[in-house]
Amino acid sequence: MNAPIGPSTLIVVTRVLHLPLREKTRDRVDYWGAPALIVAMSPLLIVAQQDHE
């Protein structure tokens, strides 16, 4: 279902949405925050998937 919808959506968005050009900046990656977020969210996702009856 998503295979035909995804590419057509990208085509429409690139033709219709006119964003201003960004100036060249160096974006910084939070190398400590990404694993911290994974460690914090994994137990919550595991608990959310449990079927408690």
Coordinates of C-alpha atoms in Angstrom, one line a residue:
M1 CA 0.0 0.0 0.0
N2 CA 2.7 2.5 0.9
A3 CA 4.9 1.6 -2.1
P4 CA 2.8 3.7 -4.6
I5 CA 1.8 6.4 -2.2
G6 CA 5.3 7.2 -0.9
P7 CA 7.0 8.2 -4.2
S8 CA 4.0 10.0 -5.4
T9 CA 3.9 12.0 -2.2
L10 CA 7.5 12.9 -2.5
I11 CA 7.0 14.2 -6.0
V12 CA 4.0 16.3 -5.0
V13 CA 5.8 17.8 -2.0
T14 CA 8.9 18.7 -4.0
R15 CA 6.8 20.4 -6.6
V16 CA 4.4 22.2 -4.3
L17 CA 6.3 23.0 -1.2
H18 CA 8.7 25.9 -1.8
L19 CA 11.1 26.3 1.1
P20 CA 13.7 29.1 1.3
L21 CA 17.3 28.0 0.8
R22 CA 19.2 27.4 4.0
E23 CA 22.5 29.0 4.5
K24 CA 25.4 26.6 4.8
T25 CA 25.8 25.8 8.5
R26 CA 27.4 22.9 10.2
D27 CA 24.8 21.1 12.2
R28 CA 26.0 19.3 15.3
V29 CA 25.0 15.8 16.2
D30 CA 24.3 14.9 19.8
Y31 CA 26.4 11.8 20.1
W32 CA 25.6 11.3 23.8
G33 CA 21.9 12.1 23.6
A34 CA 21.1 9.6 20.9
P35 CA 22.2 6.5 22.9
A36 CA 20.7 8.0 26.0
L37 CA 17.4 8.3 24.3
I38 CA 17.5 4.7 23.1
V39 CA 18.4 3.4 26.6
A40 CA 15.6 5.5 28.2
M41 CA 12.9 4.5 25.6
S42 CA 13.6 0.8 25.2
P43 CA 12.2 -0.3 28.6
L44 CA 9.1 1.8 28.1
L45 CA 8.5 0.3 24.6
I46 CA 9.0 -3.2 26.0
V47 CA 6.5 -2.6 28.8
A48 CA 4.1 -1.1 26.4
Q49 CA 4.2 -4.2 24.2
Q50 CA 3.5 -6.6 27.1
D51 CA 0.1 -8.1 27.3
H52 CA -1.0 -7.8 30.9
E53 CA -4.2 -9.5 31.6

